[in-house]
């Protein structure tokens, strides 16, 4: 392997990239100064549907690049980079030495599990100092012939500390890491359906990108997951015997879907209206808790459920004014967000006559 053949910053570690999420989720490129080559390079990667789960830091790339440029007394030695390919690579040992030889290059570029900042810095260093770069060799550990799930799990474990993965991205990976508890996997499936199913009232309203999202969203994926998981964990003794596959998750998704559709019809013009707090995280989380309560009492039969629940939630229409954005936090006074969600849950459940 030549010293920089492993540079492949655009390879993704799961089915959905961190910078591009399905229909309607592409991040628009920022206006960047043309002379800032690092920023231009990173922006190009982040516009790609094959972008990394964890964002590249311009300052980190620049600082490592500067280290290579100022290392005068001794040649800079990059830290070990971890690479992955699903292809099984052939190794041809040199005659008389079984530990030294030639390793086959993969047909596709390597996936970088760890070391993307170092390789990005080396990429720029080679552009500006081609002669000096010839003396730099990159130590690599290559995992070959493994499944994509193995690469995903390695990525999650390594990038959990010190640079933590965005919690919303971690939700996407729960199904693919072996140590994730079954109840978390189940909740993650429900959240994924709430985001992607055409009949979901939250379709494309769930923020998977954190502060980088350029579109109007209602709730962070991690926040929604926490509420769905809270419900799943409480009902796990009932869920587990009935099955935990995708079909079972679809039944619970349908309950949330029907509940939110019923709520949207009752709350009418306040639903999705910025002048009200109805579709803000604090209220949506309270609603999900009411949904969990109601599902425990009146989930069956599924036929006609949305209509039954709409009638059950009808008293909410009388409280729409309480959810105006102006003065909302005074009307729902609390010491913090956790207490406020609990209060909204309590008051909404009481109004609808739902036992908590």
PDB file of C-alpha atoms in Angstrom, residues 98-293:
ATOM      1  CA  UNK A  98       6.031 -14.632   6.280  1.00  0.00           C
ATOM      2  CA  UNK A  99       5.291 -11.337   8.060  1.00  0.00           C
ATOM      3  CA  UNK A 100       6.333  -8.949   5.266  1.00  0.00           C
ATOM      4  CA  UNK A 101       4.790  -8.817   1.823  1.00  0.00           C
ATOM      5  CA  UNK A 102       2.240  -7.262  -0.471  1.00  0.00           C
ATOM      6  CA  UNK A 103      -1.398  -6.693   0.514  1.00  0.00           C
ATOM      7  CA  UNK A 104      -4.060  -6.580  -2.163  1.00  0.00           C
ATOM      8  CA  UNK A 105      -5.797  -3.244  -2.644  1.00  0.00           C
ATOM      9  CA  UNK A 106      -9.609  -3.455  -2.208  1.00  0.00           C
ATOM     10  CA  UNK A 107     -11.810  -2.892  -5.229  1.00  0.00           C
ATOM     11  CA  UNK A 108     -13.684  -0.192  -3.303  1.00  0.00           C
ATOM     12  CA  UNK A 109     -12.042   2.507  -1.188  1.00  0.00           C
ATOM     13  CA  UNK A 110     -11.373   1.773   2.451  1.00  0.00           C
ATOM     14  CA  UNK A 111     -13.853   2.919   5.057  1.00  0.00           C
ATOM     15  CA  UNK A 112     -12.166   4.980   7.769  1.00  0.00           C
ATOM     16  CA  UNK A 113     -13.217   3.861  11.225  1.00  0.00           C
ATOM     17  CA  UNK A 114     -10.824   6.210  12.991  1.00  0.00           C
ATOM     18  CA  UNK A 115      -8.309   8.798  11.751  1.00  0.00           C
ATOM     19  CA  UNK A 116     -10.216  10.950   9.262  1.00  0.00           C
ATOM     20  CA  UNK A 117      -8.776  14.223  10.623  1.00  0.00           C
ATOM     21  CA  UNK A 118      -5.202  12.961  10.357  1.00  0.00           C
ATOM     22  CA  UNK A 119      -5.729  11.789   6.798  1.00  0.00           C
ATOM     23  CA  UNK A 120      -7.427  15.031   5.787  1.00  0.00           C
ATOM     24  CA  UNK A 121      -4.443  16.981   7.151  1.00  0.00           C
ATOM     25  CA  UNK A 122      -2.037  14.702   5.275  1.00  0.00           C
ATOM     26  CA  UNK A 123      -4.034  15.260   2.118  1.00  0.00           C
ATOM     27  CA  UNK A 124      -3.397  19.011   2.348  1.00  0.00           C
ATOM     28  CA  UNK A 125       0.207  18.557   3.427  1.00  0.00           C
ATOM     29  CA  UNK A 126       0.888  16.437   0.338  1.00  0.00           C
ATOM     30  CA  UNK A 127      -0.620  19.134  -1.880  1.00  0.00           C
ATOM     31  CA  UNK A 128       1.622  21.885  -0.535  1.00  0.00           C
ATOM     32  CA  UNK A 129       4.731  19.836   0.353  1.00  0.00           C
ATOM     33  CA  UNK A 130       4.821  16.938  -2.151  1.00  0.00           C
ATOM     34  CA  UNK A 131       8.539  16.189  -1.680  1.00  0.00           C
ATOM     35  CA  UNK A 132       8.413  16.155   2.126  1.00  0.00           C
ATOM     36  CA  UNK A 133       5.243  14.051   2.076  1.00  0.00           C
ATOM     37  CA  UNK A 134       7.135  11.248   0.346  1.00  0.00           C
ATOM     38  CA  UNK A 135       8.907  10.495   3.623  1.00  0.00           C
ATOM     39  CA  UNK A 136       5.672  10.115   5.628  1.00  0.00           C
ATOM     40  CA  UNK A 137       4.217   6.657   6.114  1.00  0.00           C
ATOM     41  CA  UNK A 138       0.864   6.112   7.758  1.00  0.00           C
ATOM     42  CA  UNK A 139       0.576   3.186  10.211  1.00  0.00           C
ATOM     43  CA  UNK A 140      -2.682   1.361   9.505  1.00  0.00           C
ATOM     44  CA  UNK A 141      -4.724  -1.400  11.071  1.00  0.00           C
ATOM     45  CA  UNK A 142      -6.966  -2.961   8.434  1.00  0.00           C
ATOM     46  CA  UNK A 143     -10.068  -5.006   9.211  1.00  0.00           C
ATOM     47  CA  UNK A 144     -11.004  -6.999   6.125  1.00  0.00           C
ATOM     48  CA  UNK A 145     -13.623  -9.595   5.278  1.00  0.00           C
ATOM     49  CA  UNK A 146     -16.032  -8.476   8.008  1.00  0.00           C
ATOM     50  CA  UNK A 147     -19.650  -7.353   7.802  1.00  0.00           C
ATOM     51  CA  UNK A 148     -20.775  -3.725   7.685  1.00  0.00           C
ATOM     52  CA  UNK A 149     -22.284  -4.254  11.135  1.00  0.00           C
ATOM     53  CA  UNK A 150     -18.791  -4.953  12.477  1.00  0.00           C
ATOM     54  CA  UNK A 151     -17.544  -1.644  11.062  1.00  0.00           C
ATOM     55  CA  UNK A 152     -20.533   0.172  12.522  1.00  0.00           C
ATOM     56  CA  UNK A 153     -19.946  -1.270  15.964  1.00  0.00           C
ATOM     57  CA  UNK A 154     -16.234  -0.428  15.852  1.00  0.00           C
ATOM     58  CA  UNK A 155     -17.080   3.129  14.816  1.00  0.00           C
ATOM     59  CA  UNK A 156     -19.572   3.551  17.670  1.00  0.00           C
ATOM     60  CA  UNK A 157     -17.222   2.162  20.319  1.00  0.00           C
ATOM     61  CA  UNK A 158     -14.193   4.187  19.202  1.00  0.00           C
ATOM     62  CA  UNK A 159     -16.058   7.447  18.651  1.00  0.00           C
ATOM     63  CA  UNK A 160     -18.086   7.315  21.850  1.00  0.00           C
ATOM     64  CA  UNK A 161     -15.131   9.009  23.592  1.00  0.00           C
ATOM     65  CA  UNK A 162     -13.533  11.506  23.561  1.00  0.00           C
ATOM     66  CA  UNK A 163     -15.475  12.908  20.570  1.00  0.00           C
ATOM     67  CA  UNK A 164     -19.012  11.766  21.181  1.00  0.00           C
ATOM     68  CA  UNK A 165     -21.370  10.786  18.394  1.00  0.00           C
ATOM     69  CA  UNK A 166     -24.480  12.919  18.110  1.00  0.00           C
ATOM     70  CA  UNK A 167     -27.150  11.081  20.129  1.00  0.00           C
ATOM     71  CA  UNK A 168     -29.548  11.227  17.204  1.00  0.00           C
ATOM     72  CA  UNK A 169     -27.016   9.410  15.014  1.00  0.00           C
ATOM     73  CA  UNK A 170     -26.546   6.776  17.694  1.00  0.00           C
ATOM     74  CA  UNK A 171     -30.297   6.018  17.590  1.00  0.00           C
ATOM     75  CA  UNK A 172     -29.864   5.139  13.897  1.00  0.00           C
ATOM     76  CA  UNK A 173     -27.195   2.591  14.830  1.00  0.00           C
ATOM     77  CA  UNK A 174     -28.968   0.767  17.664  1.00  0.00           C
ATOM     78  CA  UNK A 175     -30.203  -2.019  15.372  1.00  0.00           C
ATOM     79  CA  UNK A 176     -26.685  -2.636  14.136  1.00  0.00           C
ATOM     80  CA  UNK A 177     -24.632  -2.877  17.327  1.00  0.00           C
ATOM     81  CA  UNK A 178     -24.679  -6.166  19.204  1.00  0.00           C
ATOM     82  CA  UNK A 179     -24.604  -4.639  22.697  1.00  0.00           C
ATOM     83  CA  UNK A 180     -27.773  -2.570  22.235  1.00  0.00           C
ATOM     84  CA  UNK A 181     -30.564  -3.802  24.507  1.00  0.00           C
ATOM     85  CA  UNK A 182     -33.602  -5.326  22.739  1.00  0.00           C
ATOM     86  CA  UNK A 183     -35.915  -2.628  24.093  1.00  0.00           C
ATOM     87  CA  UNK A 184     -33.676   0.099  22.635  1.00  0.00           C
ATOM     88  CA  UNK A 185     -33.625  -1.623  19.249  1.00  0.00           C
ATOM     89  CA  UNK A 186     -37.411  -1.895  19.341  1.00  0.00           C
ATOM     90  CA  UNK A 187     -37.850   1.796  20.223  1.00  0.00           C
ATOM     91  CA  UNK A 188     -35.373   2.793  17.493  1.00  0.00           C
ATOM     92  CA  UNK A 189     -37.460   0.939  14.895  1.00  0.00           C
ATOM     93  CA  UNK A 190     -40.569   2.874  15.946  1.00  0.00           C
ATOM     94  CA  UNK A 191     -38.716   6.200  15.733  1.00  0.00           C
ATOM     95  CA  UNK A 192     -37.355   5.326  12.292  1.00  0.00           C
ATOM     96  CA  UNK A 193     -40.888   4.626  11.066  1.00  0.00           C
ATOM     97  CA  UNK A 194     -42.144   7.898  12.566  1.00  0.00           C
ATOM     98  CA  UNK A 195     -39.534   9.648  10.460  1.00  0.00           C
ATOM     99  CA  UNK A 196     -39.879   7.758   7.191  1.00  0.00           C
ATOM    100  CA  UNK A 197     -43.395   6.339   6.806  1.00  0.00           C
ATOM    101  CA  UNK A 198     -45.573   8.369   4.386  1.00  0.00           C
ATOM    102  CA  UNK A 199     -48.538   8.406   6.793  1.00  0.00           C
ATOM    103  CA  UNK A 200     -46.548   9.620   9.812  1.00  0.00           C
ATOM    104  CA  UNK A 201     -47.580  13.050  11.195  1.00  0.00           C
ATOM    105  CA  UNK A 202     -43.904  13.545  12.110  1.00  0.00           C
ATOM    106  CA  UNK A 203     -42.467  12.654   8.720  1.00  0.00           C
ATOM    107  CA  UNK A 204     -39.447  14.912   8.064  1.00  0.00           C
ATOM    108  CA  UNK A 205     -40.262  16.867  11.237  1.00  0.00           C
ATOM    109  CA  UNK A 206     -37.746  14.894  13.298  1.00  0.00           C
ATOM    110  CA  UNK A 207     -34.324  16.550  13.543  1.00  0.00           C
ATOM    111  CA  UNK A 208     -31.576  13.991  12.966  1.00  0.00           C
ATOM    112  CA  UNK A 209     -28.822  16.535  12.301  1.00  0.00           C
ATOM    113  CA  UNK A 210     -28.809  18.672  15.446  1.00  0.00           C
ATOM    114  CA  UNK A 211     -27.677  22.254  14.913  1.00  0.00           C
ATOM    115  CA  UNK A 212     -26.678  21.524  11.320  1.00  0.00           C
ATOM    116  CA  UNK A 213     -30.262  21.016  10.155  1.00  0.00           C
ATOM    117  CA  UNK A 214     -31.280  23.743   7.702  1.00  0.00           C
ATOM    118  CA  UNK A 215     -34.976  22.869   7.737  1.00  0.00           C
ATOM    119  CA  UNK A 216     -37.772  23.537  10.201  1.00  0.00           C
ATOM    120  CA  UNK A 217     -38.026  20.623  12.625  1.00  0.00           C
ATOM    121  CA  UNK A 218     -40.208  19.989  15.638  1.00  0.00           C
ATOM    122  CA  UNK A 219     -38.185  17.656  17.826  1.00  0.00           C
ATOM    123  CA  UNK A 220     -34.715  16.120  18.041  1.00  0.00           C
ATOM    124  CA  UNK A 221     -34.638  12.439  17.184  1.00  0.00           C
ATOM    125  CA  UNK A 222     -32.860  11.698  20.478  1.00  0.00           C
ATOM    126  CA  UNK A 223     -35.622  13.464  22.457  1.00  0.00           C
ATOM    127  CA  UNK A 224     -38.346  11.528  20.647  1.00  0.00           C
ATOM    128  CA  UNK A 225     -36.443   8.275  21.128  1.00  0.00           C
ATOM    129  CA  UNK A 226     -36.189   8.875  24.872  1.00  0.00           C
ATOM    130  CA  UNK A 227     -39.971   9.190  25.145  1.00  0.00           C
ATOM    131  CA  UNK A 228     -40.708   6.174  22.930  1.00  0.00           C
ATOM    132  CA  UNK A 229     -38.116   4.134  24.822  1.00  0.00           C
ATOM    133  CA  UNK A 230     -39.637   5.225  28.137  1.00  0.00           C
ATOM    134  CA  UNK A 231     -42.975   3.790  26.975  1.00  0.00           C
ATOM    135  CA  UNK A 232     -41.412   0.607  25.527  1.00  0.00           C
ATOM    136  CA  UNK A 233     -39.456  -0.041  28.702  1.00  0.00           C
ATOM    137  CA  UNK A 234     -42.595   0.292  30.838  1.00  0.00           C
ATOM    138  CA  UNK A 235     -44.526  -2.074  28.568  1.00  0.00           C
ATOM    139  CA  UNK A 236     -41.660  -4.478  27.837  1.00  0.00           C
ATOM    140  CA  UNK A 237     -43.123  -7.344  29.879  1.00  0.00           C
ATOM    141  CA  UNK A 238     -46.110  -7.232  27.499  1.00  0.00           C
ATOM    142  CA  UNK A 239     -44.179  -6.461  24.300  1.00  0.00           C
ATOM    143  CA  UNK A 240     -41.484  -9.143  24.572  1.00  0.00           C
ATOM    144  CA  UNK A 241     -43.784 -12.214  24.686  1.00  0.00           C
ATOM    145  CA  UNK A 242     -45.789 -10.879  21.729  1.00  0.00           C
ATOM    146  CA  UNK A 243     -42.671 -10.439  19.566  1.00  0.00           C
ATOM    147  CA  UNK A 244     -40.097  -7.725  18.975  1.00  0.00           C
ATOM    148  CA  UNK A 245     -39.583  -7.899  15.209  1.00  0.00           C
ATOM    149  CA  UNK A 246     -40.333  -5.093  12.766  1.00  0.00           C
ATOM    150  CA  UNK A 247     -43.946  -6.201  12.416  1.00  0.00           C
ATOM    151  CA  UNK A 248     -44.423  -5.839  16.174  1.00  0.00           C
ATOM    152  CA  UNK A 249     -42.759  -2.412  16.118  1.00  0.00           C
ATOM    153  CA  UNK A 250     -45.147  -1.425  13.320  1.00  0.00           C
ATOM    154  CA  UNK A 251     -48.103  -2.080  15.643  1.00  0.00           C
ATOM    155  CA  UNK A 252     -46.730   0.408  18.169  1.00  0.00           C
ATOM    156  CA  UNK A 253     -45.834   2.858  15.422  1.00  0.00           C
ATOM    157  CA  UNK A 254     -49.486   2.687  14.309  1.00  0.00           C
ATOM    158  CA  UNK A 255     -50.623   3.624  17.825  1.00  0.00           C
ATOM    159  CA  UNK A 256     -48.397   6.730  17.869  1.00  0.00           C
ATOM    160  CA  UNK A 257     -49.477   7.616  14.335  1.00  0.00           C
ATOM    161  CA  UNK A 258     -53.190   7.345  15.169  1.00  0.00           C
ATOM    162  CA  UNK A 259     -52.751   9.324  18.370  1.00  0.00           C
ATOM    163  CA  UNK A 260     -50.857  12.185  16.716  1.00  0.00           C
ATOM    164  CA  UNK A 261     -53.346  12.312  13.836  1.00  0.00           C
ATOM    165  CA  UNK A 262     -56.196  12.520  16.332  1.00  0.00           C
ATOM    166  CA  UNK A 263     -54.365  15.266  18.257  1.00  0.00           C
ATOM    167  CA  UNK A 264     -53.659  17.244  15.078  1.00  0.00           C
ATOM    168  CA  UNK A 265     -57.354  17.185  14.138  1.00  0.00           C
ATOM    169  CA  UNK A 266     -58.464  18.294  17.606  1.00  0.00           C
ATOM    170  CA  UNK A 267     -55.862  21.059  17.870  1.00  0.00           C
ATOM    171  CA  UNK A 268     -56.566  22.159  14.293  1.00  0.00           C
ATOM    172  CA  UNK A 269     -54.896  25.494  13.392  1.00  0.00           C
ATOM    173  CA  UNK A 270     -52.582  25.365  16.414  1.00  0.00           C
ATOM    174  CA  UNK A 271     -50.900  22.213  15.059  1.00  0.00           C
ATOM    175  CA  UNK A 272     -47.599  23.174  13.438  1.00  0.00           C
ATOM    176  CA  UNK A 273     -48.262  26.863  14.129  1.00  0.00           C
ATOM    177  CA  UNK A 274     -45.262  28.810  15.450  1.00  0.00           C
ATOM    178  CA  UNK A 275     -47.573  31.027  17.487  1.00  0.00           C
ATOM    179  CA  UNK A 276     -48.382  28.006  19.629  1.00  0.00           C
ATOM    180  CA  UNK A 277     -46.252  25.505  21.548  1.00  0.00           C
ATOM    181  CA  UNK A 278     -48.325  22.503  20.443  1.00  0.00           C
ATOM    182  CA  UNK A 279     -45.649  20.954  18.210  1.00  0.00           C
ATOM    183  CA  UNK A 280     -42.660  22.056  20.259  1.00  0.00           C
ATOM    184  CA  UNK A 281     -40.570  19.353  21.986  1.00  0.00           C
ATOM    185  CA  UNK A 282     -41.887  20.017  25.496  1.00  0.00           C
ATOM    186  CA  UNK A 283     -45.511  19.479  24.432  1.00  0.00           C
ATOM    187  CA  UNK A 284     -44.859  16.625  21.996  1.00  0.00           C
ATOM    188  CA  UNK A 285     -43.074  14.718  24.753  1.00  0.00           C
ATOM    189  CA  UNK A 286     -46.030  15.233  27.076  1.00  0.00           C
ATOM    190  CA  UNK A 287     -48.360  14.008  24.313  1.00  0.00           C
ATOM    191  CA  UNK A 288     -46.310  10.844  23.741  1.00  0.00           C
ATOM    192  CA  UNK A 289     -46.719  10.038  27.427  1.00  0.00           C
ATOM    193  CA  UNK A 290     -50.495  10.467  27.156  1.00  0.00           C
ATOM    194  CA  UNK A 291     -50.371   8.219  24.087  1.00  0.00           C
ATOM    195  CA  UNK A 292     -48.597   5.526  26.116  1.00  0.00           C
ATOM    196  CA  UNK A 293     -51.256   5.799  28.855  1.00  0.00           C
TER     197      UNK A 293
END
